[in-house]
Short mmCIF file of C-alpha atoms and ligand atoms in Angstrom, two decimals:
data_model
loop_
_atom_site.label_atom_id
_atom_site.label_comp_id
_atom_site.label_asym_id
_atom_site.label_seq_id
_atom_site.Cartn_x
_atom_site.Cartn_y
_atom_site.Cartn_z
CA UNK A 1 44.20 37.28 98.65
CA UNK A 2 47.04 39.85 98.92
CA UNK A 3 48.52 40.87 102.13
CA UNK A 4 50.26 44.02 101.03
CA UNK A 5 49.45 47.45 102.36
CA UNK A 6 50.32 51.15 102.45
CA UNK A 7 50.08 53.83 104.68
CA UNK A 8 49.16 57.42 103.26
CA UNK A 9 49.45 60.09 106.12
CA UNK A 10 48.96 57.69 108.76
CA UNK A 11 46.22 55.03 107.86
CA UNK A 12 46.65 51.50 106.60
CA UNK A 13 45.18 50.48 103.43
CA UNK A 14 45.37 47.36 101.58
CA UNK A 15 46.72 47.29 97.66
CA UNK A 16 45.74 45.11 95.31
CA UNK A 17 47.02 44.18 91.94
CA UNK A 18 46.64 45.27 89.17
CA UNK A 19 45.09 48.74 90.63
CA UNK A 20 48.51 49.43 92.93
CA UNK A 21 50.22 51.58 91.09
CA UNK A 22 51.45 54.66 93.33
CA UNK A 23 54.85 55.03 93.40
CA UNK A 24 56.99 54.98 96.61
CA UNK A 25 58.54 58.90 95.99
CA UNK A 26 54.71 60.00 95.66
CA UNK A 27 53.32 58.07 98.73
CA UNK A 28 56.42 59.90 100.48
CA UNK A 29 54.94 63.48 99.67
CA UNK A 30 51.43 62.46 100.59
CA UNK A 31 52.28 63.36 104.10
CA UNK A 32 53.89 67.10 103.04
CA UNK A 33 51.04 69.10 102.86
CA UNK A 34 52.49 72.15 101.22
CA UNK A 35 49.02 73.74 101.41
CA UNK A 36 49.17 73.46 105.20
CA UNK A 37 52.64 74.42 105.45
CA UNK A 38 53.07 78.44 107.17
CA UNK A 39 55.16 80.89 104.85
CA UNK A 40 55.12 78.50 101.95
CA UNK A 41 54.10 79.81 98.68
CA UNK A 42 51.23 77.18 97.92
CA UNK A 43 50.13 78.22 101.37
CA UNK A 44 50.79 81.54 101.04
CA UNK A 45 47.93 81.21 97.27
CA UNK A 46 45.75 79.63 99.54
CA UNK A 47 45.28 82.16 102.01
CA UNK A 48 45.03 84.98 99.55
CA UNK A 49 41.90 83.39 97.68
CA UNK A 50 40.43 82.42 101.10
CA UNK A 51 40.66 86.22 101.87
CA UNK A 52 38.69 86.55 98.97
CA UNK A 53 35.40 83.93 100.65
CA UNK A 54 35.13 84.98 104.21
CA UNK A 55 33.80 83.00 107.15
CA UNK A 56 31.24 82.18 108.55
CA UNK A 57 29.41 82.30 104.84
CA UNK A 58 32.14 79.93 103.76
CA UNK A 59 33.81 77.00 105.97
CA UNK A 60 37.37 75.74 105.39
CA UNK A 61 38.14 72.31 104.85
CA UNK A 62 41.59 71.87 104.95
CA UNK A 63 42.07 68.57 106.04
CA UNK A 64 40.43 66.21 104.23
CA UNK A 65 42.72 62.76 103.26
CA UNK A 66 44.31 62.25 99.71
CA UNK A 67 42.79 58.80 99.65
CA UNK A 68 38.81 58.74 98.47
CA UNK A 69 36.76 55.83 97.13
CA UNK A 70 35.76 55.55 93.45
CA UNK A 71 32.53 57.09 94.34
CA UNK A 72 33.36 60.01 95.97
CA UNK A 73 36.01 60.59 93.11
CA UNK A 74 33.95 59.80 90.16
CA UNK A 75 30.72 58.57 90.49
CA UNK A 76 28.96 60.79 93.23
CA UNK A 77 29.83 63.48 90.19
CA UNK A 78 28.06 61.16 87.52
CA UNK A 79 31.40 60.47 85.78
CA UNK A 80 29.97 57.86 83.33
CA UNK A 81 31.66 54.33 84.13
CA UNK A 82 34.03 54.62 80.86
CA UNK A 83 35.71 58.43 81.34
CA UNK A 84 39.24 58.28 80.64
CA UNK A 85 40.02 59.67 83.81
CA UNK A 86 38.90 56.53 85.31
CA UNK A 87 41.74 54.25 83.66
CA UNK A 88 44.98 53.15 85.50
CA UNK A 89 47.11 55.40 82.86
CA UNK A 90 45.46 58.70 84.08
CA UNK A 91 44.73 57.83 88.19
CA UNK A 92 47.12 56.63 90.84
CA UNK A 93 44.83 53.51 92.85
CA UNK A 94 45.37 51.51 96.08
CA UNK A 95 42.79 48.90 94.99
CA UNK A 96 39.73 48.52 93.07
CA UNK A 97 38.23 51.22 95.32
CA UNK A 98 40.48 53.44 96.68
CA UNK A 99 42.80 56.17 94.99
CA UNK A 100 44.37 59.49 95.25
CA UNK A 101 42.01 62.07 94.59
CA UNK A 102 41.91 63.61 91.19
CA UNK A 103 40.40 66.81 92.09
CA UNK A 104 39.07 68.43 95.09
CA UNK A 105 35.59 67.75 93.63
CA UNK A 106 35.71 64.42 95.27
CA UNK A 107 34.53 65.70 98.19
CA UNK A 108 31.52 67.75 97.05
CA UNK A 109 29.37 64.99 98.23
CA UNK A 110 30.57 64.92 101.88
CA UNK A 111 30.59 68.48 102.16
CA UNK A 112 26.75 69.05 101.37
CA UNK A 113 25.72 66.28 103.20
CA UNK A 114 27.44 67.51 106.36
CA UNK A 115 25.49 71.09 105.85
CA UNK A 116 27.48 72.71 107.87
CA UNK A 117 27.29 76.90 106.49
CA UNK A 118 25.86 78.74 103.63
CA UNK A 119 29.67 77.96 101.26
CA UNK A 120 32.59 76.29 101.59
CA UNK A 121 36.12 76.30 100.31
CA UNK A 122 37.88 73.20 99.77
CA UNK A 123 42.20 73.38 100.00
CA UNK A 124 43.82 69.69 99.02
CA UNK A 125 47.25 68.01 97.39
CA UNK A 126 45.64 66.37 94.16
CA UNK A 127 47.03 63.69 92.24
CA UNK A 128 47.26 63.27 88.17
CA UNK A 129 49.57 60.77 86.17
CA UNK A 130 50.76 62.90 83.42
CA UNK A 131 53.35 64.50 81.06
CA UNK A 132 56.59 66.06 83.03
CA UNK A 133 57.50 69.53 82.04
CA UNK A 134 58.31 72.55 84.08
CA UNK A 135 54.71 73.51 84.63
CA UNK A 136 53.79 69.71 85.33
CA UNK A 137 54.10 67.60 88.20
CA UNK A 138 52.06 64.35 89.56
CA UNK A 139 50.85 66.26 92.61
CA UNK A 140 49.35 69.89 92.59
CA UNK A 141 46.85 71.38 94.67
CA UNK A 142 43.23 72.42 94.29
CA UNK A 143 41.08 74.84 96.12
CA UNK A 144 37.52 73.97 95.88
CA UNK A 145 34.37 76.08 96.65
CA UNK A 146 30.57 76.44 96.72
CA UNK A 147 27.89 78.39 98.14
CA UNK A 148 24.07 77.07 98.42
CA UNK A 149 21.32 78.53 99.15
CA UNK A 150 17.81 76.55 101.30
CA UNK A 151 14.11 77.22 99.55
CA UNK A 152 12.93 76.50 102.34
CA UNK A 153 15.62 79.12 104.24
CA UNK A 154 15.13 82.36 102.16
CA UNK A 155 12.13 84.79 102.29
CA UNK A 156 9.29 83.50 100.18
CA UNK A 157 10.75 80.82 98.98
CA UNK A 158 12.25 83.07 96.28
CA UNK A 159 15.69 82.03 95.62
CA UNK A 160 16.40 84.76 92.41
CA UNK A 161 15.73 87.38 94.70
CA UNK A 162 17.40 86.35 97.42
CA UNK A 163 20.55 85.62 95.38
CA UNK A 164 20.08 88.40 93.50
CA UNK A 165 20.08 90.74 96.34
CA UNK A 166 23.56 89.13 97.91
CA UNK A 167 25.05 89.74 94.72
CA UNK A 168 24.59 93.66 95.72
CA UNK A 169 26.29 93.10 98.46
CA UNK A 170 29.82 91.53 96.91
CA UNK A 171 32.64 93.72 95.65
CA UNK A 172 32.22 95.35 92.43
CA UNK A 173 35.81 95.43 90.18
CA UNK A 174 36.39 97.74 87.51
CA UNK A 175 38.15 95.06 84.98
CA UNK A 176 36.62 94.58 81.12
CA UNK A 177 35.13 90.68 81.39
CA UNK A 178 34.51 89.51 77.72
CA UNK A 179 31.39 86.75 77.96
CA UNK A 180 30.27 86.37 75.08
CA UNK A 181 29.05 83.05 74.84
CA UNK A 182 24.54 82.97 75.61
CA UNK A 183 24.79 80.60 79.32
CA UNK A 184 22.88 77.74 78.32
CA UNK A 185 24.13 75.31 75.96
CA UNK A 186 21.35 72.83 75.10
CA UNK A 187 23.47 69.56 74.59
CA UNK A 188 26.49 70.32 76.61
CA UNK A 189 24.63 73.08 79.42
CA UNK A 190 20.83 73.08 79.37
CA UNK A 191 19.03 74.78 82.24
CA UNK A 192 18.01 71.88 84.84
CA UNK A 193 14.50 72.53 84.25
CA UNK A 194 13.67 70.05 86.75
CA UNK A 195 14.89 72.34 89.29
CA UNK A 196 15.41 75.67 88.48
CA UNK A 197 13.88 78.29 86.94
CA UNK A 198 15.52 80.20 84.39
CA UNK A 199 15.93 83.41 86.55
CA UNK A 200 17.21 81.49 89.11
CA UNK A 201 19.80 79.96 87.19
CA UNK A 202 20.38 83.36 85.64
CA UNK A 203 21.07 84.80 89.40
CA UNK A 204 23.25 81.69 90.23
CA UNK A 205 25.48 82.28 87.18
CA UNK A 206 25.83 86.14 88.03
CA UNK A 207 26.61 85.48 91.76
CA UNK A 208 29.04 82.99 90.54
CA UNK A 209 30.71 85.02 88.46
CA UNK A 210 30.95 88.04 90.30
CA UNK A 211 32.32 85.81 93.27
CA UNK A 212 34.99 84.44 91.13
CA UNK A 213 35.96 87.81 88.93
CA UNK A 214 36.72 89.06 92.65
CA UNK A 215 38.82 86.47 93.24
CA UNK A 216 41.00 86.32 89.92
CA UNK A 217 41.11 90.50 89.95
CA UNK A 218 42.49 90.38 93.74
CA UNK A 219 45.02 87.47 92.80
CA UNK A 220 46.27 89.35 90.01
CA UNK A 221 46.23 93.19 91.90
CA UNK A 222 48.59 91.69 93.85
CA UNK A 223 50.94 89.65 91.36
CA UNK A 224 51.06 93.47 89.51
CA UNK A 225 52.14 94.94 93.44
CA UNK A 226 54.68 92.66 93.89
CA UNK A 227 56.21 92.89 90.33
CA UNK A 228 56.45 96.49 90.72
CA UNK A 229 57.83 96.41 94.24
CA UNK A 230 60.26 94.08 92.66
CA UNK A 231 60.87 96.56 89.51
CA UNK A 232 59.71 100.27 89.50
CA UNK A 233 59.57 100.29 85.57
CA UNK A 234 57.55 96.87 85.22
CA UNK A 235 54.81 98.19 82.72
CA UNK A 236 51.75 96.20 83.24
CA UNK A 237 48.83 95.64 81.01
CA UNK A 238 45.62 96.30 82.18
CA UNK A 239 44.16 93.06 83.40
CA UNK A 240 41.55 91.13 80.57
CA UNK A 241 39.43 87.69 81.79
CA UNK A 242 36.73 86.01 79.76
CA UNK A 243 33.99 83.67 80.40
CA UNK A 244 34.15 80.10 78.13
CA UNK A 245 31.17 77.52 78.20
CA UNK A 246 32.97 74.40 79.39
CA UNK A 247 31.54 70.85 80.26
CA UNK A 248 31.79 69.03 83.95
CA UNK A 249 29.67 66.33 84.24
CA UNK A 250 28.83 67.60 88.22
CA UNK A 251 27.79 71.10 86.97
CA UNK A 252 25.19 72.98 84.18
CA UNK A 253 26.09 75.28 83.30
CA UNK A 254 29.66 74.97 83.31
CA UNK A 255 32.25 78.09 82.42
CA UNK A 256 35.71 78.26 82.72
CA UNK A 257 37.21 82.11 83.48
CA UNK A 258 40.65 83.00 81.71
CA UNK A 259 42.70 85.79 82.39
CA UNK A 260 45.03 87.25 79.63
CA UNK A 261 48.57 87.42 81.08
CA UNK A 262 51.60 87.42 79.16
CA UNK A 263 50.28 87.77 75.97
CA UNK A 264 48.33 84.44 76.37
CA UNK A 265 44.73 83.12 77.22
CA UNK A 266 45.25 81.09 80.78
CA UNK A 267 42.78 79.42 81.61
CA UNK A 268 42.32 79.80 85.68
CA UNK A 269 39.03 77.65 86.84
CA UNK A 270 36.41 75.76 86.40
CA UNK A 271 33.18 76.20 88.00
CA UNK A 272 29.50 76.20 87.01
CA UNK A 273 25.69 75.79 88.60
CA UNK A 274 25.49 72.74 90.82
CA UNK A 275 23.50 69.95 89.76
CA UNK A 276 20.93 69.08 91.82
CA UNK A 277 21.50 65.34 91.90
CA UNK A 278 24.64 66.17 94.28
CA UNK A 279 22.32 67.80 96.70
CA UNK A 280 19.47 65.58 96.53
CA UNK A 281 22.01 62.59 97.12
CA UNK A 282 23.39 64.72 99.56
CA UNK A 283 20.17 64.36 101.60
CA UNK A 284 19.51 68.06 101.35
CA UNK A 285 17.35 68.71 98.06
CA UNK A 286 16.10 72.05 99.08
CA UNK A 287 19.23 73.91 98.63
CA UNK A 288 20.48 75.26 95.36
CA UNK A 289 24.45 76.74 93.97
CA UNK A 290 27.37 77.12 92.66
CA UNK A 291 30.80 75.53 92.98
CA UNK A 292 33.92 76.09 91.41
CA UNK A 293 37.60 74.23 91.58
CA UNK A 294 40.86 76.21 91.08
CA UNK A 295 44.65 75.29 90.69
CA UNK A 296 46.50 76.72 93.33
CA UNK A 297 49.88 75.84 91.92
CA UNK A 298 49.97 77.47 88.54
CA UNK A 299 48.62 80.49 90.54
CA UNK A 300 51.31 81.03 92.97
CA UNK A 301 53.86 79.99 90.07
CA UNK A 302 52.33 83.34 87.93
CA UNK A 303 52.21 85.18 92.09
CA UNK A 304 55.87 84.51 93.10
CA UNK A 305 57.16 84.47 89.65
CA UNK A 306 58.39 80.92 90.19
CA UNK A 307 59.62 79.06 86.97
CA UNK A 308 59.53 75.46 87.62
CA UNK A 309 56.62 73.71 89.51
CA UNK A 310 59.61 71.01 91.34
CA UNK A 311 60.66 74.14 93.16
CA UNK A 312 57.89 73.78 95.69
CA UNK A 313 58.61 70.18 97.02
CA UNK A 314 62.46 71.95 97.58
CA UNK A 315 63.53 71.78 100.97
CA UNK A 316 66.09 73.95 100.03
CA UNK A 317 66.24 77.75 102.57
CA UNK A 318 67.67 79.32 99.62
CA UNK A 319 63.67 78.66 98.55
CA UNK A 320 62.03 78.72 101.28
CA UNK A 321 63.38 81.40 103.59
CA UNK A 322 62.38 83.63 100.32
CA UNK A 323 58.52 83.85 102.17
CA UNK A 324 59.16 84.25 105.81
CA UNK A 325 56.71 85.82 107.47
CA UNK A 326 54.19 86.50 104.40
CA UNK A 327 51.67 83.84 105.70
CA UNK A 328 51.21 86.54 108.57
CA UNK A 329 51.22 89.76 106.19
CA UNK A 330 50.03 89.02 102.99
CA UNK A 331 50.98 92.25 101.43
CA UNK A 332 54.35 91.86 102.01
CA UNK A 333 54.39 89.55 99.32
CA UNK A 334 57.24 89.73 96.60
CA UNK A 335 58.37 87.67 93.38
CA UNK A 336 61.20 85.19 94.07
CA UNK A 337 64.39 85.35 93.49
CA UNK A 338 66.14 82.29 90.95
CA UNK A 339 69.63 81.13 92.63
CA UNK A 340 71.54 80.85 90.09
CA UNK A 341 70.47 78.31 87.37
CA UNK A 342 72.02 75.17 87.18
CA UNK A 343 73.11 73.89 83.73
CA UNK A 344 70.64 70.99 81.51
CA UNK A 345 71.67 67.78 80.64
CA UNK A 346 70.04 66.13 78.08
CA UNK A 347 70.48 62.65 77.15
CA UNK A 348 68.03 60.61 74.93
CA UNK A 349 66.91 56.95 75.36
CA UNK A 350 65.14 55.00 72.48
CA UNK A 351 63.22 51.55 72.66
CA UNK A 352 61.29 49.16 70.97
CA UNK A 353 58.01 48.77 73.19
CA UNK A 354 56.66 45.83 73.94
CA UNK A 355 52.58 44.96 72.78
CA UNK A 356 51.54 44.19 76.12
CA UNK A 357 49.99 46.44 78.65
CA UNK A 358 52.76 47.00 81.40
CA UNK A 359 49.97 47.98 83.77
CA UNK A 360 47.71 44.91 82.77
CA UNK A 361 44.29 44.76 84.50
CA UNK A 362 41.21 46.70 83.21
CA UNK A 363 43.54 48.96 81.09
CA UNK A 364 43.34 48.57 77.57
CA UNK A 365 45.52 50.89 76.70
CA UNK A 366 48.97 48.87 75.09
CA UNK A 367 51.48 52.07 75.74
CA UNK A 368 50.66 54.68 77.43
CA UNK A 369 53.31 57.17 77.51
CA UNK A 370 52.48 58.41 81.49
CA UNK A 371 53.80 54.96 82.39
CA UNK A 372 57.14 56.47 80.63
CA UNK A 373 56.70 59.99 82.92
CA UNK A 374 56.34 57.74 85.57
CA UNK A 375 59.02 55.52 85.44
CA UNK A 376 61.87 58.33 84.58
CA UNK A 377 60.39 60.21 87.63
CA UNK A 378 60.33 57.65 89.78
CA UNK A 379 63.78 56.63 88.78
CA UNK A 380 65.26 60.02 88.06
CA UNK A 381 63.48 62.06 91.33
CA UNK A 382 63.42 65.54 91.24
CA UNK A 383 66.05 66.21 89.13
CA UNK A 384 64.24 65.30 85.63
CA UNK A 385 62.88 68.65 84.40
CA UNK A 386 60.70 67.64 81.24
CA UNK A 387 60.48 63.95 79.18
CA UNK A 388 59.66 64.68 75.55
CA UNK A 389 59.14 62.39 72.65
CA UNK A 390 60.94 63.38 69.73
CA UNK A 391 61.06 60.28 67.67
CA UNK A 392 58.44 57.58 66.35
CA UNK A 393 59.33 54.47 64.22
CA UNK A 394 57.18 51.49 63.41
CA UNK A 395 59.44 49.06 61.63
CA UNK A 396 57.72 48.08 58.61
CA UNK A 397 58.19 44.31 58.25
CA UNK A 398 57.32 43.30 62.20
CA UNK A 399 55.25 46.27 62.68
CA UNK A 400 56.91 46.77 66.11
CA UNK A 401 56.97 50.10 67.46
CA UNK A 402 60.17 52.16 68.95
CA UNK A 403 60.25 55.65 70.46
CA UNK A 404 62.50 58.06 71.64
CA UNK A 405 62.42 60.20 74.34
CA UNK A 406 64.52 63.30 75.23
CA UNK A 407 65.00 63.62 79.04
CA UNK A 408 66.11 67.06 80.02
CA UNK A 409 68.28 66.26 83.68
CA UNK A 410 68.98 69.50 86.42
CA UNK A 411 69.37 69.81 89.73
CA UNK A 412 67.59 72.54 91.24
CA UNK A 413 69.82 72.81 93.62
CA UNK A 414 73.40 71.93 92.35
CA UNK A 415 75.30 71.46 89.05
CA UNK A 416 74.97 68.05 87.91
CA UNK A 417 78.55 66.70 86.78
CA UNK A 418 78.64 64.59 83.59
CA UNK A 419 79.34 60.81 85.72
CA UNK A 420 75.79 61.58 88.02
CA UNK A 421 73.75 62.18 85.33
CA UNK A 422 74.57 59.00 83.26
CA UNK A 423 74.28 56.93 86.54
CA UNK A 424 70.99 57.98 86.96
CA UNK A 425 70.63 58.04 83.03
CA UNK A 426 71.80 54.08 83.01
CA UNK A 427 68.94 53.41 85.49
CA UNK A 428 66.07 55.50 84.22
CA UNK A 429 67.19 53.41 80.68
CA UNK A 430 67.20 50.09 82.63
CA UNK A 431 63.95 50.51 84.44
CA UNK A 432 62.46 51.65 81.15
CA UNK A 433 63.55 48.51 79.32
CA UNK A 434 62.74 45.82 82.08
CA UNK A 435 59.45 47.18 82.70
CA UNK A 436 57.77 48.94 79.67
CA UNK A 437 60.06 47.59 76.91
CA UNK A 438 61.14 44.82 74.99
CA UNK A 439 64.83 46.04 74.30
CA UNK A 440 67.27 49.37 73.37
CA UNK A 441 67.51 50.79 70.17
N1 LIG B 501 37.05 69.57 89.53
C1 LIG B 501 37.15 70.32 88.29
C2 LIG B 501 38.55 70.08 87.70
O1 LIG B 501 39.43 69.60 88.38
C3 LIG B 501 36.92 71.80 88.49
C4 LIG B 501 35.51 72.16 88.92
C5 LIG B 501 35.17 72.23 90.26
C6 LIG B 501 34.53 72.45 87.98
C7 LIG B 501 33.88 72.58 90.66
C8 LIG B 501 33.25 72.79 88.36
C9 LIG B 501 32.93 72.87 89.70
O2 LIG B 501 38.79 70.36 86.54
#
């Protein structure tokens, strides 16, 4: 038995091996709750789409703890025992039962079991072991949010009608939505028979989407305000969005809703009808809805204009005084302003890699290359800006495997000089060696 603990924003939980596998710089920002955090820009996204689901209909759940159990993460949402998000490459884990959360999803469960109003939105850090790049980072944040309605609560029991009329009562927008896809998928998104008819599913989806094309066409009004305040001859495009069939194993249907920006397809949400085994196992079967899960950082990135995702852990007031007092006026909100950007420095590292699993345990997988992000990021901090591979060799006698990686150092902050970045170069190379590797190349 192990004796080892951590503490994550003030509780003590024990780790066990071979699940432990958070690393010290990210159990150090489990306690910074940017979402929380007045004038700052993550806070700042927050507000703005909570403006857009008012209370008392919806309740706000700010508050909830990174660390969930393997139920509430995965299998309260009938995440089949073998999804890849599951495996020790993808999820950061205290023990066999107890991780970060993934997604704000986690705590659909708790929510509709505590009943406590008609919707709810859902504001939480999240955390994802994956690829480092400038839109990237371990920890983002999620806003989460539902609305039910009883059978037994609404007049005659009739649910289409009731939602149908509250979907007179939302906003109406004037912006072209493309959906083009029929709303039932029978593999992927059939109607839940069981429990809904196929008007009521039809008045769910409509509520839904209306709810959420509010939301996206607010967000983006105000990214166009602030780019013009910022530049008089900004020429905008008029805002697109389209609706995409998508799969979540907690919802059917399931869409996702992109907006065109930039001369791309971004894809903004997911969201979809609830299924009803959450509620039932929620202890309240009568109730039916939707929910939907956002990323607030990508948002506020495409809001402030703000180029690299590290910029919101900075502590730096050349950052953060850029917001003051917008958390109180939300109009007043304007694009930031780059300091001036510091110089790259890229230096490569190549390896052979070694056969065994580095993580061990219930992971399968030989090499994964997050335990590569994770190690340069855990070695290199804040200043690594992206980790690329850019070279693959299996040697053909041994059959032994070498990559090589490109890691892009800057500061945000500062100008590297030449002498810091191969000191913390020689150590990311080290770490890489002694713990994924067999040797240099
Ligand atoms: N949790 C999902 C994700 O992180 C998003 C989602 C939330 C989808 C709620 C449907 C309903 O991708």
């Amino acid at each position: 038995t192990s004796t080892s603990t951590v503490t994550i924003r003030g509780a003590t939980h024990p780790t066990q091996k071979p699940w432990f596998n958070v690393p010290k710089n990210i159990v150090a920002k489990t306690s910074r709750r940017l979402h929380l955090q007045n004038d700052h820009p993550i806070a700042i996204t927050r507000q703005i789409i909570q403006a857009n689901f008012p209370q008392p209909t919806y309740k706000y759940y700010n508050e909830y703890s990174p660390v969930v159990t393997t139920k509430q993460n995965f299998d309260s949402l009938g995440f089949p025992v073998d999804h890849p998000g599951r495996a020790l490459t993808d999820t950061y884990y205290l023990n066999e039962k107890l991780l970060l959360r993934t997604h704000t999803s986690a705590h659909q469960a708790d929510t509709f079991r505590a009943n406590e109003s008609d919707g709810y939105l859902i504001s939480a850090d999240v955390y994802r072991r994956d690829a480092i790049d400038r839109s990237h980072y371990p920890i983002f944040h999620q806003m989460e949010g539902a609305r039910s309605w009883d059978r037994n609560k609404v007049p005659n029991g009739d649910i289409a009608a009731a939602v149908m009329e509250d979907i007179e009562r939302l906003p109406k927008h004037d912006v072209v939505v493309e959906d083009p896809n029929p709303p039932m998928h029978p593999e992927r998104n059939p109607l839940q028979e069981a429990h809904h008819s196929a008007a009521e599913a039809e008045a769910l989806g409509k509520h839904l989407k209306r709810s959420l094309e509010n939301m996206v066409v607010d967000i983006f009004t105000r990214a166009k305000a602030a780019a013009i305040k910022d530049d008089p001859d900004f020429v905008d495009e008029p805002l697109r969005m389209r609706w995409v069939e998508a799969y979540f194993p907690f919802t059917s249907p399931s869409w996702e809703l992109e907006v065109y920006y930039a001369g791309d397809w971004l894809e903004v949400l997911g969201c979809g009808v609830v299924k009803q085994e959450l509620y039932i196992n929620a202890n309240v079967p009568s109730q039916v809805g939707w929910a939907f899960g956002i990323g607030i950082d990508r948002i506020a990135m495409l809001l402030f204009k703000i180029p690299d995702i590290r910029l919101f852990w900075s502590e730096d007031e050349r950052f953060l005084s850029q917001f003051t007092g917008v958390s109180a006026s939300l109009d007043t909100l304007k694009p930031f302003v780059p300091f001036s950007k510091h110089p790259p420095s890229p230096r490569d590292v190549s390896f052979w890699i070694r056969s065994t699993s580095p993580a061990g345990g219930n992971d399968k997988a030989v090499f994964h290359e997050n335990d590569v992000m994770e190690l340069v990021r855990s070695i290199g901090g804040d200043e690594v800006e992206s980790v690329s591979l850019i070279d693959e060799f299996v040697h053909p006698k041994t059959g032994r495997k070498s990559v090589a990686y490109r890691i892009v150092y800057r500061h945000l902050e500062r100008t590297l000089t030449g002498a810091e970045t191969n000191a913390i170069h020689e150590r990311v190379r080290k770490a890489l060696v002694d713990r994924l590797g067999g040797e240099l190349r």
